[in-house]
Backbone as a chain_set.jsonl record, in Angstrom:
{"seq": "YELVSTGDTNGTDVQNPLKFSPDGSRVAWVSLGAYADPAGANAELPYIATHGPGGWSVDAFAPRASSTNRPGLLGLLGGYAMSDRMDDVVVVSAESLDPADQDQDGPFGFDDMYLVDADGTAAWLSRNAEGPATNEHVDAVILARSKDGSAVFFKSAEHLAPTVPAGATGEQLYRWTRGSGVEALSFDETGSYLLTGSYLGGDGSLAFSSGGQ", "coords": {"N": [[-35.086, -0.224, 25.834], [-32.354, -1.074, 23.655], [-30.974, -3.33, 21.262], [-27.613, -3.48, 20.909], [-25.353, -4.919, 20.004], [-24.864, -7.21, 17.228], [-27.523, -9.436, 16.293], [-26.741, -12.047, 15.772], [-24.118, -13.526, 17.067], [-22.469, -15.591, 16.477], [-22.482, -17.584, 18.381], [-20.907, -16.66, 20.461], [-19.999, -14.646, 23.34], [-20.559, -11.166, 24.063], [-17.976, -9.278, 25.317], [-16.0, -7.458, 27.735], [-16.312, -4.334, 27.474], [-14.871, -1.653, 25.642], [-14.834, 1.082, 24.921], [-16.818, 4.071, 24.832], [-18.356, 6.361, 22.672], [-18.246, 9.969, 22.95], [-20.762, 11.125, 22.283], [-22.441, 9.027, 22.497], [-23.113, 7.464, 20.312], [-21.566, 5.39, 19.441], [-20.155, 2.244, 20.318], [-17.673, 0.155, 21.673], [-16.271, -3.129, 21.919], [-14.878, -6.359, 22.858], [-14.91, -9.719, 21.604], [-14.779, -13.255, 22.034], [-14.469, -14.594, 19.443], [-15.522, -14.733, 15.941], [-17.593, -12.63, 14.027], [-20.065, -10.604, 12.296], [-19.197, -10.307, 9.648], [-16.205, -10.368, 9.315], [-12.928, -9.329, 8.094], [-10.902, -10.994, 8.691], [-9.974, -13.473, 11.145], [-9.753, -14.533, 14.59], [-8.955, -15.674, 17.934], [-9.792, -13.61, 19.633], [-11.461, -10.598, 18.967], [-11.815, -7.079, 18.221], [-14.79, -5.054, 18.231], [-16.972, -2.577, 16.849], [-19.912, -0.849, 17.341], [-22.249, 1.151, 15.62], [-24.62, 3.749, 15.796], [-27.19, 4.564, 13.644], [-29.541, 5.999, 11.23], [-31.042, 3.717, 10.656], [-30.842, 2.194, 12.912], [-28.699, 0.15, 14.947], [-25.49, -0.821, 13.743], [-22.822, -3.163, 13.189], [-19.298, -3.421, 13.101], [-16.48, -5.475, 12.501], [-13.184, -5.251, 13.564], [-10.851, -6.596, 12.251], [-7.661, -7.628, 11.22], [-6.988, -8.162, 7.768], [-7.093, -11.457, 6.536], [-4.286, -13.344, 5.342], [-1.479, -14.814, 3.551], [0.486, -14.523, 5.437], [-0.86, -13.799, 7.678], [-2.632, -15.523, 9.762], [-5.127, -17.246, 11.739], [-4.096, -17.754, 15.079], [-1.656, -18.055, 17.792], [0.255, -16.024, 17.382], [-1.198, -14.095, 16.062], [-2.935, -12.916, 17.851], [-4.623, -10.093, 19.128], [-4.189, -6.949, 20.906], [-4.051, -4.256, 23.385], [-5.846, -2.245, 22.641], [-6.657, 0.878, 21.173], [-8.501, 3.773, 20.64], [-9.795, 6.629, 18.862], [-11.931, 9.463, 19.677], [-13.713, 9.47, 17.602], [-13.915, 6.848, 16.888], [-13.532, 5.199, 14.573], [-11.548, 3.581, 13.688], [-9.023, 1.249, 14.852], [-6.232, 1.058, 16.945], [-3.874, -1.437, 17.439], [-1.842, -4.0, 19.033], [0.156, -6.641, 17.776], [1.742, -9.791, 17.363], [1.865, -10.991, 14.989], [2.832, -11.051, 11.509], [1.682, -8.542, 9.973], [2.417, -6.894, 8.034], [4.44, -7.272, 5.195], [7.131, -6.549, 5.581], [7.531, -6.727, 8.264], [9.315, -8.638, 10.183], [10.041, -9.85, 12.67], [9.587, -12.224, 13.949], [10.188, -15.128, 15.994], [10.748, -18.171, 15.585], [8.112, -20.138, 16.825], [7.142, -18.0, 18.188], [6.648, -14.434, 18.628], [7.172, -10.858, 18.409], [5.538, -8.029, 19.703], [4.156, -5.652, 17.524], [2.901, -2.443, 16.513], [-0.172, -1.619, 15.046], [-2.464, 0.062, 12.834], [-5.773, -0.528, 12.362], [-8.344, -0.711, 10.013], [-11.941, -0.803, 9.326], [-12.262, -2.306, 7.033], [-10.324, -4.196, 7.158], [-7.762, -3.461, 6.506], [-4.431, -3.111, 7.546], [-2.121, -0.986, 8.913], [1.285, -0.602, 9.504], [2.581, 0.871, 12.294], [4.609, 1.071, 14.283], [7.27, 1.183, 13.208], [10.631, 1.848, 12.067], [11.58, 5.25, 11.538], [13.16, 5.991, 9.379], [14.743, 4.434, 6.558], [15.208, 0.809, 5.991], [13.142, -1.713, 7.669], [13.973, -2.393, 11.056], [13.439, -4.554, 12.734], [14.01, -5.511, 15.382], [14.133, -7.729, 18.21], [12.02, -6.999, 20.201], [9.219, -5.691, 22.099], [6.509, -3.506, 21.153], [4.611, -1.207, 23.001], [1.449, 0.067, 23.502], [0.592, 3.235, 24.777], [-1.048, 5.57, 24.917], [-3.614, 7.385, 23.134], [-4.42, 10.171, 21.104], [-7.376, 12.257, 21.375], [-8.446, 12.996, 18.914], [-7.409, 11.079, 17.332], [-5.127, 11.395, 15.804], [-2.587, 11.004, 16.789], [-0.447, 8.634, 18.411], [0.921, 7.451, 21.356], [3.649, 5.436, 22.321], [5.805, 2.879, 23.707], [9.049, 1.425, 23.339], [11.949, -0.618, 23.184], [13.224, -0.727, 20.841], [15.208, 0.832, 18.329], [13.874, 3.355, 16.748], [13.992, 5.865, 15.67], [16.175, 8.311, 14.214], [17.256, 10.03, 16.092], [17.575, 8.693, 18.478], [20.043, 7.736, 20.735], [22.915, 5.74, 19.866], [23.84, 4.093, 21.903], [21.669, 3.642, 23.534], [19.726, 1.742, 25.779], [17.367, 1.288, 27.176], [13.698, 1.315, 27.258], [12.285, 3.457, 24.93], [10.357, 6.452, 24.639], [7.921, 7.038, 22.233], [6.219, 8.852, 19.634], [3.747, 8.364, 17.318], [2.557, 10.085, 14.536], [-0.117, 10.943, 12.472], [0.586, 11.258, 9.106], [3.146, 12.12, 9.618], [4.638, 10.133, 10.846], [6.935, 8.291, 12.959], [8.429, 9.625, 15.88], [10.982, 10.229, 18.315], [10.631, 10.869, 21.795], [12.109, 10.848, 24.051], [13.719, 12.743, 25.75], [15.433, 15.029, 27.934], [14.964, 18.085, 29.937], [16.986, 19.627, 28.903], [17.198, 18.918, 26.337], [18.655, 16.676, 25.799], [18.917, 13.335, 24.757], [17.703, 10.393, 26.365], [19.481, 7.634, 27.654], [18.62, 5.437, 29.094], [15.896, 5.153, 28.975], [12.29, 5.904, 29.077], [8.924, 6.847, 30.017], [5.292, 6.997, 29.827], [3.125, 8.801, 31.839], [0.345, 7.621, 33.86], [-1.758, 9.427, 33.878], [-1.633, 10.615, 31.491], [0.342, 12.472, 31.336], [3.731, 13.452, 30.572], [6.521, 11.627, 31.603], [9.87, 10.977, 32.649], [12.577, 8.678, 32.968], [15.884, 8.205, 34.038], [18.755, 6.493, 34.56], [17.68, 5.527, 36.937], [16.619, 7.747, 38.086]], "CA": [[-33.781, -0.833, 25.591], [-32.023, -1.383, 22.269], [-29.904, -4.297, 21.06], [-26.483, -2.794, 20.28], [-24.578, -5.919, 19.257], [-25.633, -7.927, 16.229], [-28.312, -10.527, 16.853], [-26.028, -13.313, 15.594], [-22.71, -13.385, 17.445], [-21.788, -16.849, 16.176], [-22.383, -18.404, 19.586], [-19.942, -16.107, 21.418], [-20.501, -13.569, 24.178], [-19.971, -9.824, 24.038], [-17.181, -9.169, 26.533], [-15.033, -6.37, 27.93], [-16.509, -3.047, 26.786], [-13.601, -0.941, 25.499], [-14.961, 2.544, 24.812], [-18.089, 4.652, 24.398], [-18.114, 7.682, 22.094], [-18.813, 11.029, 23.783], [-22.17, 11.394, 21.982], [-23.227, 7.815, 22.724], [-23.518, 6.82, 19.057], [-20.688, 4.26, 19.129], [-19.747, 1.411, 21.454], [-16.659, -0.835, 21.277], [-16.069, -4.245, 22.838], [-14.212, -7.515, 22.258], [-15.574, -11.018, 21.727], [-13.915, -14.414, 21.771], [-14.978, -15.254, 18.251], [-15.661, -13.881, 14.765], [-18.914, -12.421, 13.436], [-20.206, -9.306, 11.622], [-18.477, -10.338, 8.37], [-14.847, -9.849, 9.485], [-11.954, -9.571, 7.021], [-10.052, -12.068, 9.192], [-10.536, -14.059, 12.358], [-8.853, -15.061, 15.594], [-9.645, -16.013, 19.171], [-10.403, -12.404, 20.181], [-11.505, -9.5, 18.002], [-12.546, -5.879, 18.647], [-15.977, -4.694, 17.446], [-17.536, -1.261, 17.101], [-21.291, -0.668, 16.891], [-22.564, 2.542, 15.299], [-26.053, 4.009, 15.706], [-27.557, 5.384, 12.508], [-30.994, 6.12, 11.008], [-31.68, 2.408, 10.648], [-30.541, 1.466, 14.141], [-27.299, -0.167, 15.225], [-24.742, -1.713, 12.853], [-21.601, -3.613, 13.853], [-18.123, -3.717, 12.282], [-15.373, -6.2, 13.135], [-11.905, -4.648, 13.185], [-9.918, -7.712, 12.173], [-6.736, -7.525, 10.088], [-7.347, -9.055, 6.665], [-6.36, -12.718, 6.478], [-3.365, -13.442, 4.22], [-0.544, -15.923, 3.706], [1.293, -14.287, 6.643], [-1.745, -13.506, 8.796], [-3.573, -16.619, 9.948], [-5.497, -17.385, 13.149], [-3.107, -18.446, 15.894], [-1.154, -17.295, 18.935], [0.94, -14.822, 16.942], [-2.143, -13.12, 15.549], [-3.792, -12.353, 18.881], [-4.531, -8.646, 19.204], [-4.286, -6.375, 22.242], [-3.674, -2.859, 23.521], [-6.78, -1.477, 21.813], [-6.707, 2.319, 21.383], [-9.396, 4.4, 19.673], [-10.072, 8.056, 19.001], [-13.331, 9.707, 20.014], [-14.531, 9.149, 16.424], [-14.081, 5.389, 16.932], [-13.687, 4.676, 13.216], [-10.463, 2.644, 13.461], [-8.494, 0.736, 16.114], [-4.803, 0.77, 17.019], [-3.683, -2.687, 18.178], [-0.537, -4.648, 18.923], [0.086, -8.03, 17.354], [3.024, -10.409, 17.035], [1.75, -11.511, 13.63], [3.384, -10.212, 10.45], [0.59, -7.946, 9.212], [3.095, -6.186, 6.947], [5.505, -8.182, 4.736], [8.447, -6.137, 6.085], [7.585, -7.01, 9.704], [9.9, -9.978, 10.231], [10.714, -10.065, 13.95], [9.153, -13.468, 14.568], [11.272, -15.98, 16.493], [10.164, -19.505, 15.629], [6.664, -20.095, 17.06], [6.809, -16.803, 18.953], [6.9, -13.186, 17.938], [7.25, -9.671, 19.236], [4.413, -7.165, 19.37], [4.282, -4.398, 16.804], [1.682, -1.643, 16.594], [-0.834, -1.464, 13.753], [-3.74, 0.762, 12.729], [-6.668, -1.421, 11.631], [-9.612, -0.138, 9.563], [-13.048, -1.759, 9.296], [-12.144, -3.185, 5.865], [-9.259, -5.164, 7.394], [-6.451, -2.9, 6.198], [-3.586, -2.916, 8.729], [-0.941, -0.17, 8.626], [2.316, -0.784, 10.53], [2.937, 2.172, 12.866], [5.816, 1.043, 15.127], [8.456, 0.865, 12.416], [11.597, 2.934, 12.125], [11.194, 6.414, 10.764], [13.964, 6.085, 8.16], [15.445, 3.23, 6.134], [14.486, -0.464, 6.068], [12.699, -2.124, 8.996], [15.062, -2.931, 11.871], [13.0, -5.874, 13.193], [14.631, -5.963, 16.614], [13.275, -8.648, 18.962], [11.455, -6.316, 21.367], [7.809, -5.369, 21.931], [5.959, -2.154, 21.212], [3.506, -1.164, 23.968], [0.626, 1.268, 23.346], [0.403, 3.957, 26.033], [-2.168, 6.511, 24.85], [-3.956, 7.906, 21.813], [-5.081, 11.469, 21.188], [-8.819, 12.188, 21.185], [-8.784, 13.08, 17.491], [-6.852, 9.907, 16.659], [-4.004, 11.721, 14.923], [-1.308, 10.676, 17.421], [-0.411, 7.506, 19.33], [2.146, 7.345, 22.143], [3.985, 4.056, 22.65], [7.179, 2.694, 24.147], [9.744, 0.268, 22.79], [13.411, -0.549, 23.259], [13.734, -0.72, 19.468], [15.662, 2.138, 17.861], [12.95, 3.647, 15.661], [14.204, 7.222, 15.167], [17.616, 8.6, 14.137], [17.7, 10.822, 17.241], [17.847, 7.817, 19.619], [21.49, 7.467, 20.77], [23.299, 4.367, 19.528], [24.042, 3.308, 23.115], [20.459, 3.567, 24.351], [19.359, 0.36, 26.101], [16.046, 1.196, 27.79], [12.548, 1.597, 26.421], [12.16, 4.845, 24.537], [9.004, 6.95, 24.4], [7.742, 7.467, 20.848], [4.912, 9.329, 19.199], [3.399, 8.255, 15.907], [1.609, 11.115, 14.141], [-0.626, 10.73, 11.116], [1.215, 12.122, 8.119], [4.546, 12.399, 9.942], [5.323, 8.918, 11.251], [7.43, 8.072, 14.321], [9.495, 10.468, 16.423], [11.358, 9.909, 19.692], [10.364, 11.932, 22.751], [12.853, 10.537, 25.283], [14.784, 13.706, 26.03], [15.203, 15.784, 29.165], [14.691, 19.507, 29.754], [18.085, 20.256, 28.163], [17.169, 18.427, 24.971], [19.519, 15.499, 25.669], [18.168, 12.092, 24.715], [17.985, 9.531, 27.502], [20.0, 6.315, 27.278], [18.01, 4.34, 29.848], [14.479, 5.0, 28.745], [11.288, 6.847, 29.527], [7.594, 6.262, 30.035], [4.194, 7.949, 29.829], [2.378, 8.685, 33.078], [-1.005, 7.094, 33.73], [-2.704, 10.509, 33.673], [-1.372, 11.189, 30.183], [1.466, 13.402, 31.395], [5.014, 12.869, 30.204], [7.492, 11.453, 32.7], [11.052, 10.341, 32.133], [13.491, 8.107, 33.949], [17.24, 8.062, 33.514], [19.647, 6.024, 35.594], [16.959, 5.339, 38.179], [16.143, 9.043, 38.593]], "C": [[-33.6, -1.116, 24.111], [-30.915, -2.433, 22.244], [-28.789, -3.61, 20.285], [-25.658, -3.758, 19.448], [-25.486, -6.607, 18.242], [-26.378, -9.089, 16.864], [-27.632, -11.872, 16.756], [-24.552, -13.096, 15.895], [-21.967, -14.715, 17.317], [-21.545, -17.675, 17.441], [-21.414, -17.893, 20.627], [-20.57, -14.949, 22.192], [-19.83, -12.24, 23.833], [-19.259, -9.618, 25.37], [-16.388, -7.867, 26.554], [-15.323, -5.121, 27.097], [-15.219, -2.234, 26.801], [-13.761, 0.57, 25.554], [-16.376, 2.905, 24.381], [-17.786, 6.034, 23.835], [-18.782, 8.749, 22.958], [-20.295, 11.288, 23.531], [-23.052, 10.155, 22.116], [-23.622, 7.056, 21.477], [-22.666, 5.623, 18.688], [-20.267, 3.57, 20.422], [-18.758, 0.372, 20.935], [-16.529, -1.902, 22.355], [-15.23, -5.309, 22.145], [-15.079, -8.746, 22.479], [-14.575, -12.114, 21.419], [-14.477, -15.205, 20.608], [-15.212, -14.242, 17.15], [-17.107, -13.846, 14.294], [-18.928, -11.044, 12.795], [-19.31, -9.21, 10.388], [-17.062, -9.791, 8.479], [-13.957, -10.154, 8.289], [-10.983, -10.677, 7.396], [-10.674, -12.597, 10.464], [-9.421, -14.453, 13.302], [-9.648, -15.299, 16.863], [-10.365, -14.812, 19.766], [-10.338, -11.292, 19.16], [-12.228, -8.304, 18.607], [-13.692, -5.572, 17.681], [-16.41, -3.288, 17.822], [-18.934, -1.206, 16.503], [-21.558, 0.82, 16.703], [-24.074, 2.708, 15.162], [-26.322, 4.972, 14.56], [-29.059, 5.446, 12.349], [-31.732, 4.787, 11.059], [-31.441, 1.594, 11.903], [-29.047, 1.226, 14.285], [-26.719, -1.106, 14.174], [-23.4, -2.003, 13.499], [-20.514, -3.893, 12.817], [-17.096, -4.46, 13.116], [-14.064, -5.61, 12.638], [-10.816, -5.719, 13.254], [-8.969, -7.505, 11.001], [-7.068, -8.569, 9.024], [-6.468, -10.305, 6.672], [-5.487, -12.755, 5.226], [-2.447, -14.634, 4.454], [0.322, -15.766, 4.949], [0.438, -13.96, 7.858], [-2.817, -14.583, 8.876], [-3.939, -16.708, 11.423], [-4.452, -18.196, 13.906], [-2.59, -17.545, 16.989], [-0.477, -16.003, 18.506], [-0.034, -13.716, 16.56], [-3.072, -12.534, 16.595], [-3.545, -10.856, 19.002], [-4.616, -8.181, 20.653], [-3.982, -4.898, 22.208], [-4.595, -1.874, 22.844], [-6.838, 0.011, 22.187], [-7.524, 2.949, 20.259], [-9.492, 5.893, 19.916], [-11.523, 8.225, 19.436], [-14.252, 9.447, 18.826], [-14.84, 7.658, 16.367], [-14.357, 4.807, 15.54], [-12.515, 3.805, 12.789], [-9.923, 2.237, 14.828], [-6.989, 0.534, 15.978], [-4.619, -0.442, 17.923], [-2.2, -3.048, 18.179], [-0.762, -6.104, 18.549], [1.491, -8.535, 17.046], [3.018, -10.999, 15.626], [2.355, -10.531, 12.633], [2.232, -9.697, 9.593], [1.105, -7.056, 8.094], [4.246, -7.089, 6.504], [6.889, -7.828, 5.265], [8.616, -6.392, 7.581], [8.041, -8.454, 9.883], [10.663, -10.205, 11.536], [10.187, -11.29, 14.689], [10.368, -14.304, 14.965], [10.721, -17.381, 16.667], [8.665, -19.402, 15.837], [6.217, -18.837, 17.796], [7.101, -15.558, 18.132], [6.936, -12.043, 18.924], [6.212, -8.675, 18.751], [4.858, -5.925, 18.614], [2.918, -3.719, 16.791], [1.137, -1.381, 15.195], [-2.11, -0.647, 13.901], [-4.641, -0.064, 11.827], [-7.962, -0.698, 11.299], [-10.679, -1.227, 9.501], [-12.965, -2.706, 8.107], [-11.009, -4.197, 6.001], [-7.873, -4.684, 7.037], [-5.678, -2.636, 7.483], [-2.328, -2.158, 8.324], [0.033, -0.276, 9.796], [2.781, 0.582, 11.022], [4.276, 2.156, 13.587], [7.036, 0.569, 14.346], [9.361, 2.079, 12.394], [11.245, 4.037, 11.131], [11.931, 6.513, 9.436], [14.599, 4.737, 7.851], [14.605, 1.97, 6.257], [14.129, -0.816, 7.505], [13.846, -2.76, 9.77], [14.737, -4.309, 12.427], [13.774, -6.383, 14.405], [13.624, -6.788, 17.414], [12.845, -8.024, 20.288], [10.008, -5.946, 21.049], [7.57, -3.874, 21.845], [4.735, -2.196, 22.12], [2.756, 0.157, 23.792], [0.4, 1.904, 24.711], [-0.82, 4.873, 26.005], [-2.403, 6.908, 23.403], [-4.683, 9.231, 21.983], [-6.571, 11.321, 20.882], [-9.211, 12.235, 19.717], [-8.175, 11.946, 16.676], [-5.615, 10.158, 15.835], [-2.655, 11.32, 15.484], [-1.482, 9.489, 18.365], [0.937, 7.526, 20.032], [2.393, 5.867, 22.46], [5.428, 3.992, 23.114], [7.744, 1.422, 23.537], [11.242, 0.47, 22.985], [14.039, -0.578, 21.868], [14.114, 0.698, 19.058], [14.885, 2.502, 16.6], [13.112, 5.051, 15.087], [15.694, 7.531, 15.181], [18.14, 9.395, 15.329], [17.964, 9.969, 18.474], [19.334, 7.487, 19.63], [21.797, 5.996, 20.516], [23.451, 3.504, 20.769], [22.82, 3.171, 23.992], [20.049, 2.11, 24.546], [17.949, 0.225, 26.655], [14.937, 1.449, 26.79], [12.447, 3.095, 26.17], [10.682, 5.206, 24.369], [8.921, 7.499, 22.986], [6.338, 8.031, 20.651], [4.783, 9.105, 17.704], [2.346, 9.307, 15.618], [1.187, 10.87, 12.708], [-0.013, 11.754, 10.159], [2.68, 12.4, 8.375], [5.323, 11.168, 10.365], [5.811, 8.974, 12.681], [8.522, 9.076, 14.674], [9.742, 10.074, 17.868], [11.14, 11.124, 20.584], [11.186, 11.791, 24.028], [14.024, 11.486, 25.489], [14.418, 14.516, 27.276], [15.029, 17.269, 28.864], [15.798, 20.242, 29.01], [18.096, 19.848, 26.7], [18.048, 17.222, 24.731], [18.664, 14.231, 25.691], [18.644, 11.146, 25.818], [18.414, 8.149, 27.04], [19.212, 5.191, 27.923], [16.498, 4.368, 29.843], [13.582, 6.051, 29.358], [9.944, 6.148, 29.537], [6.561, 7.373, 30.038], [3.381, 7.736, 31.086], [0.949, 8.246, 32.843], [-2.055, 8.168, 33.514], [-2.498, 11.205, 32.332], [-0.246, 12.192, 30.18], [2.744, 12.693, 31.011], [5.913, 12.772, 31.422], [8.651, 10.677, 32.151], [11.859, 9.736, 33.266], [14.862, 7.962, 33.299], [18.15, 7.665, 34.668], [18.983, 5.876, 36.948], [16.407, 6.631, 38.754], [14.758, 9.362, 38.007]], "O": [[-34.57, -1.367, 23.395], [-30.026, -2.43, 23.095], [-28.985, -3.202, 19.141], [-25.3, -3.45, 18.31], [-26.71, -6.591, 18.373], [-25.923, -9.661, 17.854], [-27.904, -12.759, 17.565], [-23.82, -12.545, 15.072], [-20.951, -14.929, 17.978], [-20.538, -18.374, 17.557], [-21.116, -18.603, 21.588], [-21.551, -14.352, 21.749], [-18.689, -12.202, 23.373], [-19.866, -9.767, 26.43], [-16.14, -7.258, 25.513], [-14.636, -4.878, 26.105], [-14.552, -2.133, 27.831], [-12.941, 1.267, 26.152], [-17.041, 2.154, 23.667], [-17.042, 6.802, 24.446], [-19.776, 8.467, 23.628], [-21.022, 11.637, 24.462], [-24.259, 10.216, 21.881], [-24.389, 6.096, 21.56], [-22.983, 4.907, 17.738], [-20.055, 4.202, 21.457], [-18.977, -0.224, 19.88], [-16.66, -1.62, 23.547], [-14.907, -5.171, 20.966], [-15.875, -8.806, 23.416], [-13.641, -11.923, 20.64], [-14.909, -16.347, 20.768], [-15.117, -13.036, 17.378], [-17.763, -14.881, 14.174], [-17.894, -10.378, 12.757], [-18.731, -8.158, 10.116], [-16.738, -8.824, 7.789], [-14.194, -11.116, 7.557], [-10.313, -11.239, 6.53], [-11.785, -12.208, 10.822], [-8.287, -14.681, 12.881], [-10.869, -15.145, 16.876], [-11.439, -14.967, 20.347], [-9.293, -11.059, 18.552], [-13.146, -8.473, 19.41], [-13.582, -5.798, 16.476], [-16.242, -2.857, 18.963], [-19.126, -1.478, 15.318], [-21.148, 1.644, 17.52], [-24.733, 1.909, 14.497], [-25.754, 6.063, 14.509], [-29.791, 4.998, 13.231], [-32.896, 4.727, 11.455], [-31.801, 0.418, 11.953], [-28.232, 2.01, 13.799], [-27.369, -2.067, 13.763], [-22.889, -1.189, 14.269], [-20.77, -4.519, 11.789], [-16.864, -4.131, 14.28], [-13.854, -5.482, 11.432], [-9.99, -5.748, 14.167], [-9.423, -7.231, 9.89], [-7.387, -9.714, 9.341], [-5.247, -10.214, 6.798], [-5.888, -12.262, 4.172], [-2.608, -15.374, 5.425], [0.841, -16.754, 5.469], [0.964, -13.855, 8.965], [-3.798, -14.547, 8.133], [-3.155, -16.293, 12.277], [-3.98, -19.219, 13.41], [-3.026, -16.401, 17.115], [-0.612, -14.985, 19.184], [0.271, -12.534, 16.717], [-3.929, -11.72, 16.253], [-2.401, -10.403, 18.981], [-5.06, -8.927, 21.526], [-3.691, -4.338, 21.151], [-4.171, -0.77, 22.501], [-7.04, 0.364, 23.349], [-7.276, 2.697, 19.08], [-9.295, 6.366, 21.035], [-12.259, 7.245, 19.551], [-15.449, 9.227, 19.013], [-15.887, 7.25, 15.865], [-15.292, 4.028, 15.354], [-12.48, 3.334, 11.652], [-10.313, 2.807, 15.847], [-6.522, -0.083, 15.02], [-5.141, -0.477, 19.038], [-1.407, -2.48, 17.428], [-1.748, -6.718, 18.957], [2.327, -7.792, 16.531], [4.05, -11.454, 15.134], [2.388, -9.326, 12.879], [1.85, -10.331, 8.61], [0.326, -6.527, 7.301], [4.962, -7.623, 7.351], [7.741, -8.708, 5.39], [9.724, -6.286, 8.107], [7.245, -9.383, 9.75], [11.794, -10.691, 11.521], [10.32, -11.389, 15.908], [11.434, -14.203, 14.357], [10.277, -17.75, 17.754], [7.995, -18.662, 15.116], [5.019, -18.639, 18.001], [7.725, -15.627, 17.074], [6.755, -12.235, 20.126], [6.023, -8.492, 17.549], [5.803, -5.241, 19.005], [1.897, -4.363, 17.033], [1.866, -0.98, 14.288], [-2.754, -0.658, 14.951], [-4.319, -0.282, 10.659], [-8.608, -0.136, 12.183], [-10.376, -2.415, 9.607], [-13.533, -3.798, 8.152], [-10.752, -4.969, 5.077], [-6.898, -5.409, 7.236], [-6.2, -2.012, 8.407], [-1.557, -2.63, 7.488], [-0.349, -0.064, 10.946], [3.321, 1.368, 10.243], [5.017, 3.136, 13.512], [7.746, -0.339, 14.777], [8.926, 3.198, 12.665], [10.698, 3.795, 10.054], [11.397, 7.056, 8.469], [14.952, 3.986, 8.759], [13.421, 2.043, 6.589], [14.726, -0.294, 8.447], [14.602, -3.565, 9.224], [15.628, -5.145, 12.583], [14.152, -7.553, 14.454], [12.416, -6.576, 17.313], [13.257, -8.47, 21.359], [9.614, -5.891, 19.884], [8.331, -3.076, 22.393], [3.916, -3.11, 22.022], [3.343, 1.232, 23.915], [0.062, 1.222, 25.679], [-1.556, 4.939, 26.99], [-1.518, 6.786, 22.556], [-5.476, 9.391, 22.91], [-6.98, 10.374, 20.21], [-10.183, 11.6, 19.308], [-8.398, 11.858, 15.469], [-5.091, 9.23, 15.218], [-1.668, 11.292, 14.749], [-2.51, 9.347, 19.028], [1.978, 7.609, 19.381], [1.469, 5.138, 22.82], [6.186, 4.945, 22.935], [7.015, 0.47, 23.257], [11.736, 1.597, 22.952], [15.257, -0.466, 21.736], [13.42, 1.655, 19.401], [15.197, 2.018, 15.512], [12.44, 5.397, 14.116], [16.411, 7.064, 16.066], [19.349, 9.43, 15.557], [18.531, 10.474, 19.443], [19.851, 6.999, 18.624], [21.03, 5.116, 20.906], [23.215, 2.298, 20.706], [22.917, 2.635, 25.095], [20.026, 1.335, 23.591], [17.382, -0.867, 26.606], [15.191, 1.758, 25.625], [12.518, 3.897, 27.102], [9.865, 4.362, 24.001], [9.742, 8.323, 22.582], [5.409, 7.725, 21.399], [5.598, 9.589, 16.918], [1.361, 9.425, 16.346], [2.019, 10.621, 11.836], [-0.09, 12.961, 10.387], [3.393, 12.859, 7.483], [6.549, 11.151, 10.256], [5.194, 9.62, 13.528], [9.42, 9.344, 13.875], [8.827, 9.637, 18.566], [11.421, 12.257, 20.193], [10.977, 12.539, 24.984], [15.184, 11.08, 25.411], [13.244, 14.662, 27.619], [14.955, 17.673, 27.704], [15.586, 21.356, 28.533], [18.893, 20.357, 25.911], [18.188, 16.777, 23.592], [17.791, 14.079, 26.546], [19.827, 11.105, 26.156], [17.798, 7.561, 26.151], [19.135, 4.096, 27.364], [15.872, 3.666, 30.637], [14.035, 6.958, 30.057], [9.831, 4.995, 29.12], [6.894, 8.544, 30.225], [2.983, 6.608, 31.378], [0.395, 8.463, 31.766], [-3.142, 7.869, 33.019], [-3.1, 12.243, 32.059], [0.098, 12.723, 29.124], [2.836, 11.469, 31.111], [6.047, 13.73, 32.183], [8.474, 9.815, 31.291], [11.825, 10.229, 34.394], [14.959, 7.627, 32.118], [18.297, 8.41, 35.637], [19.618, 6.068, 37.985], [15.783, 6.61, 39.815], [14.185, 10.408, 38.31]]}, "num_chains": 1, "name": "protein.A"}
């Protein structure tokens, strides 16, 4: 047997395994506490252990603490999505991890999607493809991530792409692609965009709903 997690977990338990890499060299989990020299802290954080020549090492994937990112209810993370490389983590958070993310509502906020690196850098993914941030008071929900990590599928009722019709009211299916940003996928076989939303099937297949159909 080998100890995968760090020997000092700051008095907290290793909980909820999230993912194992195909070759067995990486393991991800969450803990209710901060350790492994995180860039920030909160009640729950994701961790990834990597096996190398010297044994196992652990990285905490916590967004860097700042004047707008402090431990609290808004900063709780969720929706963890990783590629097979397991070298970064896509999360949702209601905290403003980007200065332009301003959809908080008093003590509450709305989830946006971020890509978090081991150094604490957080890149805002669920923002509109063109122009200034819209900051609508709706959540982004992670649905799936490609094995190579280059694409993330998510849903949101926020209008994040110019192709979404102005009268659309339902949750739209979006794809964020590294290097290209956000595009809307909520269209039917004729190429018409759907006003009442879409979703991603649990098996990773695309499925759409329109007017209850």
